[in-house]
Short mmCIF file of C-alpha atoms and ligand atoms in Angstrom, two decimals:
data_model
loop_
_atom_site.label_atom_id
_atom_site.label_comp_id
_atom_site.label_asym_id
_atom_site.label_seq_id
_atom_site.Cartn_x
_atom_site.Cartn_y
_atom_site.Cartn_z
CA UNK A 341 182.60 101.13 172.35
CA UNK A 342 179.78 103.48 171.06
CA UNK A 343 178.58 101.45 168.11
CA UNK A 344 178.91 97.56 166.61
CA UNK A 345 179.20 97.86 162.90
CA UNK A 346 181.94 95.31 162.29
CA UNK A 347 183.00 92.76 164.67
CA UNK A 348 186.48 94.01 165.21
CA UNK A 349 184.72 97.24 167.35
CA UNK A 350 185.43 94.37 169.69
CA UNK A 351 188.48 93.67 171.38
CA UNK A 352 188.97 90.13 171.99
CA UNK A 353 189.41 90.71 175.26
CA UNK A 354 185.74 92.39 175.14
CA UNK A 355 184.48 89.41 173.64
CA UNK A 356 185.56 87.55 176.15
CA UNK A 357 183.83 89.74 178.52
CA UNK A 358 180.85 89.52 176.90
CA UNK A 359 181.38 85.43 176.76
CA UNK A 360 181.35 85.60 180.53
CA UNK A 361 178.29 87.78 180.83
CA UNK A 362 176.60 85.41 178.68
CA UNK A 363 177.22 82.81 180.45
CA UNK A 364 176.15 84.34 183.54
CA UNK A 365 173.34 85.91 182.14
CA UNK A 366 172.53 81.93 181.67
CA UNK A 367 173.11 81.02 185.33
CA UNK A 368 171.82 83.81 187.07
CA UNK A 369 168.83 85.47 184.96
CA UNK A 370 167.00 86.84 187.97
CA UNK A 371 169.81 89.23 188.53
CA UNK A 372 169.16 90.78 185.01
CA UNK A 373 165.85 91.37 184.50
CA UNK A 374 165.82 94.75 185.70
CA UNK A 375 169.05 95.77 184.10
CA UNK A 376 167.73 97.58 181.07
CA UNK A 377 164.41 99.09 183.01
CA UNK A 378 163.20 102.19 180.94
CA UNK A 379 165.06 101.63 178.74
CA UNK A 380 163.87 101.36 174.81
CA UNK A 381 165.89 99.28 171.91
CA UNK A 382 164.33 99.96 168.16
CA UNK A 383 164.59 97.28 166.09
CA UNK A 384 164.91 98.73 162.14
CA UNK A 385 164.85 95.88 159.96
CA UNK A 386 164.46 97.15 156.15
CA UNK A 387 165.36 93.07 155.10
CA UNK A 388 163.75 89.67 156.49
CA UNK A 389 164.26 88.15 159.70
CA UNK A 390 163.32 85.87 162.39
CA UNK A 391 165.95 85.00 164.71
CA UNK A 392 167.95 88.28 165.03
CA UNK A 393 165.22 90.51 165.23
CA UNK A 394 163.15 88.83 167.78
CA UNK A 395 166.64 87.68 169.61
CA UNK A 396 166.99 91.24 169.74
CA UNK A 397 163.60 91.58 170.87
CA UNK A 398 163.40 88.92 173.52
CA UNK A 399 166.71 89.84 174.99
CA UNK A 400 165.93 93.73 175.50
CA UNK A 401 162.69 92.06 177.11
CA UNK A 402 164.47 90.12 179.42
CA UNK A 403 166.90 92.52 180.60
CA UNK A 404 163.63 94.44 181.57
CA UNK A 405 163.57 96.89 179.00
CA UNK A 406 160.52 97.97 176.19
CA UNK A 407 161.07 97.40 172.49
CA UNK A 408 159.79 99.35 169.54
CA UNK A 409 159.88 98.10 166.44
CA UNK A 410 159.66 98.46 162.37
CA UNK A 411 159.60 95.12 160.47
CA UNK A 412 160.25 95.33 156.90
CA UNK A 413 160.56 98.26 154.45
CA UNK A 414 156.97 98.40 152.94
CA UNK A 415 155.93 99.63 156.36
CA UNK A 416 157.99 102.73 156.97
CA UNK A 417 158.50 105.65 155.87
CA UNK A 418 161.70 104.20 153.58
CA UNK A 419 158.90 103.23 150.94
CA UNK A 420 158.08 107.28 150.37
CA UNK A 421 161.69 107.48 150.09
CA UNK A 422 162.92 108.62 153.61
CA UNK A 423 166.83 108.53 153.88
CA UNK A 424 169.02 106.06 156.73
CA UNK A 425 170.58 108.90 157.89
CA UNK A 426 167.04 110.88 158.56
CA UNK A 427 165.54 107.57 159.86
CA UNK A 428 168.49 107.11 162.38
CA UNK A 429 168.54 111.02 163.31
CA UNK A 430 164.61 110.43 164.31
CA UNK A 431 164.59 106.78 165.80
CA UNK A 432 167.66 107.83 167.90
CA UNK A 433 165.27 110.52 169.78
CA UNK A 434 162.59 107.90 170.83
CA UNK A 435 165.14 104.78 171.31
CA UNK A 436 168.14 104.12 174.05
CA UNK A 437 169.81 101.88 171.70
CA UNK A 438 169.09 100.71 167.55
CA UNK A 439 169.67 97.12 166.27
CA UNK A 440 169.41 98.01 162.09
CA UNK A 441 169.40 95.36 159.45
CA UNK A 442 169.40 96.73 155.68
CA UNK A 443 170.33 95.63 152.30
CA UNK A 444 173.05 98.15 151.33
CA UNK A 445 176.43 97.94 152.48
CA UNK A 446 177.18 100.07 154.84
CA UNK A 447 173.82 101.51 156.02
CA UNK A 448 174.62 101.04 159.86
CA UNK A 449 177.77 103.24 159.16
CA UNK A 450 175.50 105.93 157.98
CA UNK A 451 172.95 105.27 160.61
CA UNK A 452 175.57 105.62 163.14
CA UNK A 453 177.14 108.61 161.78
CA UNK A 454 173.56 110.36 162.37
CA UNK A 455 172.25 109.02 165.62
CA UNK A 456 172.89 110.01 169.30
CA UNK A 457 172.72 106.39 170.82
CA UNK A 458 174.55 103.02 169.89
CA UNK A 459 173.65 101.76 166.53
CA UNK A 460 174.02 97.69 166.37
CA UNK A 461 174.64 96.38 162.36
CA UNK A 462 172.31 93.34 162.45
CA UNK A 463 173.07 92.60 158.79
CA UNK A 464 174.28 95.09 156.05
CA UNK A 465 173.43 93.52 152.47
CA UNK A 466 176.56 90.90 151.76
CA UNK A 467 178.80 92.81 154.16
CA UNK A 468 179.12 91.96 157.39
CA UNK A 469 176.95 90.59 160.34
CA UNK A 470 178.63 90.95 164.02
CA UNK A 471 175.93 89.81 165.97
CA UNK A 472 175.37 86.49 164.73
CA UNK A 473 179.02 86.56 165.16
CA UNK A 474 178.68 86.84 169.00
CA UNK A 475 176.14 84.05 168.51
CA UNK A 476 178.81 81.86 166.83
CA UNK A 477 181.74 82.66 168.88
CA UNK A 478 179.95 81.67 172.38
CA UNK A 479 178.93 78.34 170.30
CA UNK A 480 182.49 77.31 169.33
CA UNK A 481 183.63 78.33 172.85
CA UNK A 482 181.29 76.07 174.60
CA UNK A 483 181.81 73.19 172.54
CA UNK A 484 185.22 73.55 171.68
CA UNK A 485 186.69 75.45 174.87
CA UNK A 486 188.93 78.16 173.04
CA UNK A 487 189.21 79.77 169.76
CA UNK A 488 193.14 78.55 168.91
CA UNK A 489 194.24 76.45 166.84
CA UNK A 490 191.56 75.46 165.32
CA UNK A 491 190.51 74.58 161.73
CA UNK A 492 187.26 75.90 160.61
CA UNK A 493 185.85 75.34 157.13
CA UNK A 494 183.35 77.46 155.63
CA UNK A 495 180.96 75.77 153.10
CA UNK A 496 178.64 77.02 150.51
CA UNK A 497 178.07 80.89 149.68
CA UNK A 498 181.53 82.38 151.21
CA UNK A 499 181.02 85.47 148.36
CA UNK A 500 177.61 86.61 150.04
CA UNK A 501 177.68 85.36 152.90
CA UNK A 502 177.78 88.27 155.59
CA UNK A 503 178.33 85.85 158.21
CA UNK A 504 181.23 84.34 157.20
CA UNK A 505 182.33 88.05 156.61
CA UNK A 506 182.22 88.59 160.28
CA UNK A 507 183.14 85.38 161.41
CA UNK A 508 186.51 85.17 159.43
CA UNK A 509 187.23 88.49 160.65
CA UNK A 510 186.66 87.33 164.42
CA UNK A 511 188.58 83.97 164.15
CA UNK A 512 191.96 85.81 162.45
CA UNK A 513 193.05 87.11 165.94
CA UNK A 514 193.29 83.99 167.46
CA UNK A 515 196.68 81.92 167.18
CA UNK A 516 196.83 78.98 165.14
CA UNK A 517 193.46 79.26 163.21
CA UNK A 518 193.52 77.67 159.93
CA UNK A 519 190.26 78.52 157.84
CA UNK A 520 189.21 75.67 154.72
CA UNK A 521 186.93 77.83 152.61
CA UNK A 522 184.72 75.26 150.42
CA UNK A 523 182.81 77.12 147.19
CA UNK A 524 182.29 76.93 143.89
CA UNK A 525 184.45 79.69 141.88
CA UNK A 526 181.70 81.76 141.61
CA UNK A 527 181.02 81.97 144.91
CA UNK A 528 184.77 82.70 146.20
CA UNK A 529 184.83 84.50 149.90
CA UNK A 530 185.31 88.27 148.52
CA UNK A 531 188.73 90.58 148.25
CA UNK A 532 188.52 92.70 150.87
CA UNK A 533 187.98 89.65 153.30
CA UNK A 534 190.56 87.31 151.91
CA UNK A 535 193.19 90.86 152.17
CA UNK A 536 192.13 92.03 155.04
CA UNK A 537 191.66 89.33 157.66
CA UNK A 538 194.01 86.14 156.08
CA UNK A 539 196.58 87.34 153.59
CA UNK A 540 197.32 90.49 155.70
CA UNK A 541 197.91 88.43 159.09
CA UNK A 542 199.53 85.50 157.39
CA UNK A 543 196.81 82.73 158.16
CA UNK A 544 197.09 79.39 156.53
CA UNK A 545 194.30 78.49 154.61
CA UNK A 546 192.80 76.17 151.96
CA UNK A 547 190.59 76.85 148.77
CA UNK A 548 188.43 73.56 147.16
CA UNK A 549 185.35 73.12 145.78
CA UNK A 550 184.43 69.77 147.20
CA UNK A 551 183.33 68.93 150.62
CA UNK A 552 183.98 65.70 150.90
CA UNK A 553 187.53 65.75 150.59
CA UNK A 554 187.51 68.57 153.14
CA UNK A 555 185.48 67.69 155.95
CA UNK A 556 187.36 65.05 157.79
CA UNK A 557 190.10 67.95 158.63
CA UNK A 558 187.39 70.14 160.14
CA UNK A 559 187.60 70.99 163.78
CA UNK A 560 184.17 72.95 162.96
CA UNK A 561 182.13 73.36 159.31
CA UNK A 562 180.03 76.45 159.28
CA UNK A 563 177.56 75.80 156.71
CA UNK A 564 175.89 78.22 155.08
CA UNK A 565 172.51 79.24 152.63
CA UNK A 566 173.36 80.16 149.01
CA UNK A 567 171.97 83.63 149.50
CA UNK A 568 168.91 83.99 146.92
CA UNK A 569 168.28 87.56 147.07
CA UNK A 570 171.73 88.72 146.34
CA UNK A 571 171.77 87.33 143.01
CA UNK A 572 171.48 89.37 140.17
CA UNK A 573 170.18 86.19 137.61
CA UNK A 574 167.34 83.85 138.89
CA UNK A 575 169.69 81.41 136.58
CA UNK A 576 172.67 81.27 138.32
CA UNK A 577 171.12 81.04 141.95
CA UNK A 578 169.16 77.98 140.65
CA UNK A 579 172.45 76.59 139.34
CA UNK A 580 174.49 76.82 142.53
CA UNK A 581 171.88 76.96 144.82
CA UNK A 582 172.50 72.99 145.52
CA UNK A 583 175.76 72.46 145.31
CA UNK A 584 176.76 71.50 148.78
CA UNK A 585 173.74 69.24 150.65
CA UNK A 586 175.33 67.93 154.13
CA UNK A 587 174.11 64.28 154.55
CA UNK A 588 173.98 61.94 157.32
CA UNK A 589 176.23 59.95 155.02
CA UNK A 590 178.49 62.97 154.82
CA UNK A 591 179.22 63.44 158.76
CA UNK A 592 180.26 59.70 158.96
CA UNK A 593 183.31 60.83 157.10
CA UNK A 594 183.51 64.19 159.51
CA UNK A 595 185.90 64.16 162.68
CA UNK A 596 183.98 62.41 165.86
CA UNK A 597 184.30 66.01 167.39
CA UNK A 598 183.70 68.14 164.53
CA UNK A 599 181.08 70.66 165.30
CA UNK A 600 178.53 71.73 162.63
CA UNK A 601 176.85 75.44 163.07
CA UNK A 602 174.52 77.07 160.18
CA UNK A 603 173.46 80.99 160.96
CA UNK A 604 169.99 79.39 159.70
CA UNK A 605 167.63 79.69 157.99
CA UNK A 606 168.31 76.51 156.30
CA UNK A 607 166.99 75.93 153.25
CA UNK A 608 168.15 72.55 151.99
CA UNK A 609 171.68 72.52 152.21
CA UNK A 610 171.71 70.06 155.78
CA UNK A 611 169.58 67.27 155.99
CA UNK A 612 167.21 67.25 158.79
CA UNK A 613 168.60 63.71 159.50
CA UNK A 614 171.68 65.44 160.73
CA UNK A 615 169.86 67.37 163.70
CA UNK A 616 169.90 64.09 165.85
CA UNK A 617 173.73 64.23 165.54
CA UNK A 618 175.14 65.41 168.75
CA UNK A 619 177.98 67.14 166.54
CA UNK A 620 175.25 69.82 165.27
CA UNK A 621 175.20 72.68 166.47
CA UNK A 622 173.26 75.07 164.48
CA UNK A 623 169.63 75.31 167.19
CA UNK A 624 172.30 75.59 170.47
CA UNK A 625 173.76 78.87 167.91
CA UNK A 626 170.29 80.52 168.10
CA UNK A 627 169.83 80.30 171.63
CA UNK A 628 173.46 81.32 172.33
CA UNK A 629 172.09 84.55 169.85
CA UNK A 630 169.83 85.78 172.06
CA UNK A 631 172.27 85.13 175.89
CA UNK A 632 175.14 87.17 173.54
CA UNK A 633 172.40 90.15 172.03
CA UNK A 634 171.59 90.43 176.14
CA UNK A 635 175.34 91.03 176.94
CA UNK A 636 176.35 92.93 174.10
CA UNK A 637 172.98 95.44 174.68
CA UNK A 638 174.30 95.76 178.10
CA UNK A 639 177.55 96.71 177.44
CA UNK A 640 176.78 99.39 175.02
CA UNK A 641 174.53 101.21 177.27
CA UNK A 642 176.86 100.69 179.93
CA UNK A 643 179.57 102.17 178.09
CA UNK A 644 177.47 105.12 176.85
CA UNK A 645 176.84 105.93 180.28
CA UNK A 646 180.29 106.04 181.36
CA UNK A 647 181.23 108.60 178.30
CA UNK A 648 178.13 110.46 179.81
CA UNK A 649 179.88 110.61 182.87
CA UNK A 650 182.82 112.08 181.80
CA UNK A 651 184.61 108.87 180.60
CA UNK A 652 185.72 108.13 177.32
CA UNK A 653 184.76 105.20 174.94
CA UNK A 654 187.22 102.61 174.61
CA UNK A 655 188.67 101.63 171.22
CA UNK A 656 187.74 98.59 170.26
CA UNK A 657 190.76 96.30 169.60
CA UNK A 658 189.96 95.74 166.05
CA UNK A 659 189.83 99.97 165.71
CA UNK A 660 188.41 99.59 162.64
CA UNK A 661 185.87 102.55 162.65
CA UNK A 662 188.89 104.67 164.26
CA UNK A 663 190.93 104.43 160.81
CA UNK A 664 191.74 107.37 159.00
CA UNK A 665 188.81 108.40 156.55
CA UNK A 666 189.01 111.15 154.28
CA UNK A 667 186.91 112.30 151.71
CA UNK A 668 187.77 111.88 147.70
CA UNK A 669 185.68 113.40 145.00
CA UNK A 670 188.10 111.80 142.45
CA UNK A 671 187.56 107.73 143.10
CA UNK A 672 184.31 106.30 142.93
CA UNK A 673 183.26 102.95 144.85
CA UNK A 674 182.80 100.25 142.52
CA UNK A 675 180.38 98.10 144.69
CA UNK A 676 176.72 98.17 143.33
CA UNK A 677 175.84 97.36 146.30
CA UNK A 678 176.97 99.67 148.83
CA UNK A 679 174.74 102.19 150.74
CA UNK A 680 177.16 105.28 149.27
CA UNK A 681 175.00 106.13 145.69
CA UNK A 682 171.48 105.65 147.35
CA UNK A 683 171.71 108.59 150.29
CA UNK A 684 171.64 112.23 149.41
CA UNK A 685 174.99 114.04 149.86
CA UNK A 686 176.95 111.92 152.26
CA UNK A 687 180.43 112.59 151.77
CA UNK A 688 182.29 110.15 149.41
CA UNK A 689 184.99 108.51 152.60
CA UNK A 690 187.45 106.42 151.71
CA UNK A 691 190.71 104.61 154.08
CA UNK A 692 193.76 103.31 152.39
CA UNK A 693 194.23 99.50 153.75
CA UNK A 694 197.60 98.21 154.94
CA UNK A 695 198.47 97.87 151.44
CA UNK A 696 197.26 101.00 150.57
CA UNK A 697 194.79 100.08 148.84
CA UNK A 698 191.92 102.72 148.50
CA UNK A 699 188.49 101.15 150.08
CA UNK A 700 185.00 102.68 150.16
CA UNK A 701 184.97 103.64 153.91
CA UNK A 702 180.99 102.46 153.81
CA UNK A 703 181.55 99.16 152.63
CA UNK A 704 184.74 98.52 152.65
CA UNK A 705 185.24 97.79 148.80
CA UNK A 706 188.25 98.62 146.76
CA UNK A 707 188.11 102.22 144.95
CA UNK A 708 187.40 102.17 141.37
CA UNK A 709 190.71 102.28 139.77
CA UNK A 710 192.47 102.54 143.42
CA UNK A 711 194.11 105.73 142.94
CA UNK A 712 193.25 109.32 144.26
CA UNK A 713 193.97 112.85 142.40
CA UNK A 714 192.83 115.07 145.00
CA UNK A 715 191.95 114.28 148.96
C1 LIG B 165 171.83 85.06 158.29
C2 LIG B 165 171.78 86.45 157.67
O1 LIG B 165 170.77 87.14 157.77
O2 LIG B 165 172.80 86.82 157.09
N1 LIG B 165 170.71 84.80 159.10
C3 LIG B 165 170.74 85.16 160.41
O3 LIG B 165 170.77 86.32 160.75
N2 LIG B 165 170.84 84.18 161.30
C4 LIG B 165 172.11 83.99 157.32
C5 LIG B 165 171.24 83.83 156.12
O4 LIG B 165 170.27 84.57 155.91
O5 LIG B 165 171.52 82.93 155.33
#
């Protein structure tokens, strides 16, 4: 694999792999430490963060390798107005390996597209967010054993929410899942998720706006922040921003094995009451971060190595970079959000989806109107 942008880069068999690493990595540090020696990661965060950036940070440290790093926008060269694909083309001579968070969809797509070493999406607007992923999917393996047949409810902002983005996309490979997604109607998990990764593969699932009626047929409830700086009114954030608090009083009516996880930050939407509760599992998912950003980091220069060598990258399972892209001057993407409008000249891709449906090939959004005239 030459680059994580989405979670399904990964194979599940490679996550599996990287499962074991991690938990090797855990018993037997001393036998990392030199692993990454000389070798640089650059952190590019353009958004806030504390966990995944210095996860990132302390596991490149403790694989023995040197970090450089640009915290926040205001400080770079972004604020005079400097392009992600010029950014990436630069960082990518003085770095072995880039961990980018940014607030436009698809900005590690672009960064990829422009830089010479493996580019790692650590958060693209509301899109997608693989690595906390990794962090999540060691989690529910550890507590829960395996990934089948289980029923996992989402609760809170599902429409924002990058990490239940990723997460749902993970989960759909494995048999028997059943997902519970818990919202209000404004904040509905997105098209291209509910398409792509439950319609399309025929997963059973379950759409309510209350929580209590839903949590006692939870195997695990992945809680998550109503994401404040997505919204577009102050208004509407304030209105929603409360609408699902997880109580002490709440988990009595939860499963005696149902796991709770949170990405974090949490702002109020779990009671601190609950971290005594040997069912949460939210601080065990930030140190599980870090053993699963150490694995992952390893891998990618590992496999970089081998293409150096002569070898070819593998396809990731999920292949989703390897679909067929082709450039439309006809459809325009109809996501404000996405990365496409802000860049200078990158070409306008699009894919057509199973359905054949036409989707912005930077952030995955349907095509205005969903029809091409020329291609
Ligand atoms: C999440 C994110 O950035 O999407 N945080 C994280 O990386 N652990 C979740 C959030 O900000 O709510």
């Amino acid at each position: 694999m030459k680059h994580l942008l989405n979670i399904l880069d990964l194979s599940t068999e490679e996550i599996g792999e990287l499962i074991a690493t991690a938990e090797d990595i855990e018993a037997h540090p001393e036998k990392y430490e030199d692993a990454c020696r000389h070798k640089i990661l650059a952190t590019l965060f353009f958004e806030p963060s504390t966990r995944t950036r210095l996860s990132f940070e302390s596991a490149m440290l403790s694989l023995g390798g040197n970090v450089i790093s640009m915290a926040g926008a205001n400080t770079s060269s972004a604020a005079k107005g400097e392009s992600v694909a010029d950014t990436a083309e630069v960082v990518s001579g003085y770095a072995d390996i880039i961990a980018m968070r940014h607030p436009k969809e698809g900005a590690p797509y672009v960064a990829a597209k422009h830089s010479s070493v493996p580019v790692i999406n650590a958060g693209d607007g509301g899109h997608y967010h693989p690595t906390q992923t990794l962090a999540d999917l060691l989690t529910v393996h550890r507590e829960k054993g395996a990934f089948e047949n289980l029923t996992v409810g989402f609760c809170g902002d599902l429409k924002y929410g990058r990490t239940v983005h990723s997460l749902i996309a993970a989960l759909s490979r494995y048999r028997g899942v059943k997902f519970v997604l818990i919202s209000p109607e404004e904040l509905r998990l997105p098209e291209f998720v509910k398409r792509d990764y439950i319609e399309e593969k025929g997963i059973p699932y379950t759409e309510s706006a209350s929580l209590e009626e839903q949590i006692g047929k939870l195997d695990a409830l992945y809680m998550t922040r109503v994401q404040k700086e997505r919204f577009e009114s102050e208004e509407e954030y304030a209105r929603l921003k409360d609408t699902y608090i997880l109580t002490e009083e709440k988990m009595r009516t939860a499963g005696k094995n149902t796991i709770v996880l949170h990405p974090l930050p949490r702002v109020n939407e779990i009671s601190v009451k609950v971290d005594e509760d040997p069912r949460a599992c939210y601080f065990k998912q930030t140190r599980n971060g870090k053993l699963m950003r150490m694995a992952l980091i390893l891998k990618l220069l590992k496999d970089k190595e081998t293409a150096e060598k002569g070898g070819v990258y593998q396809v990731g399972g999920g292949g989703e970079r390897e679909r067929n892209t082709f450039v439309s001057t006809s459809v325009k993407c109809a996501n404000p959000h996405c990365i496409f409008p802000c860049e200078q000249e990158l070409p306008p891709l699009f894919y057509r989806d199973k359905r054949g449906t036409l989707c912005c090939a930077y952030c995955d959004a349907a095509a205005e109107n969903g029809k091409e005239t020329t291609v």
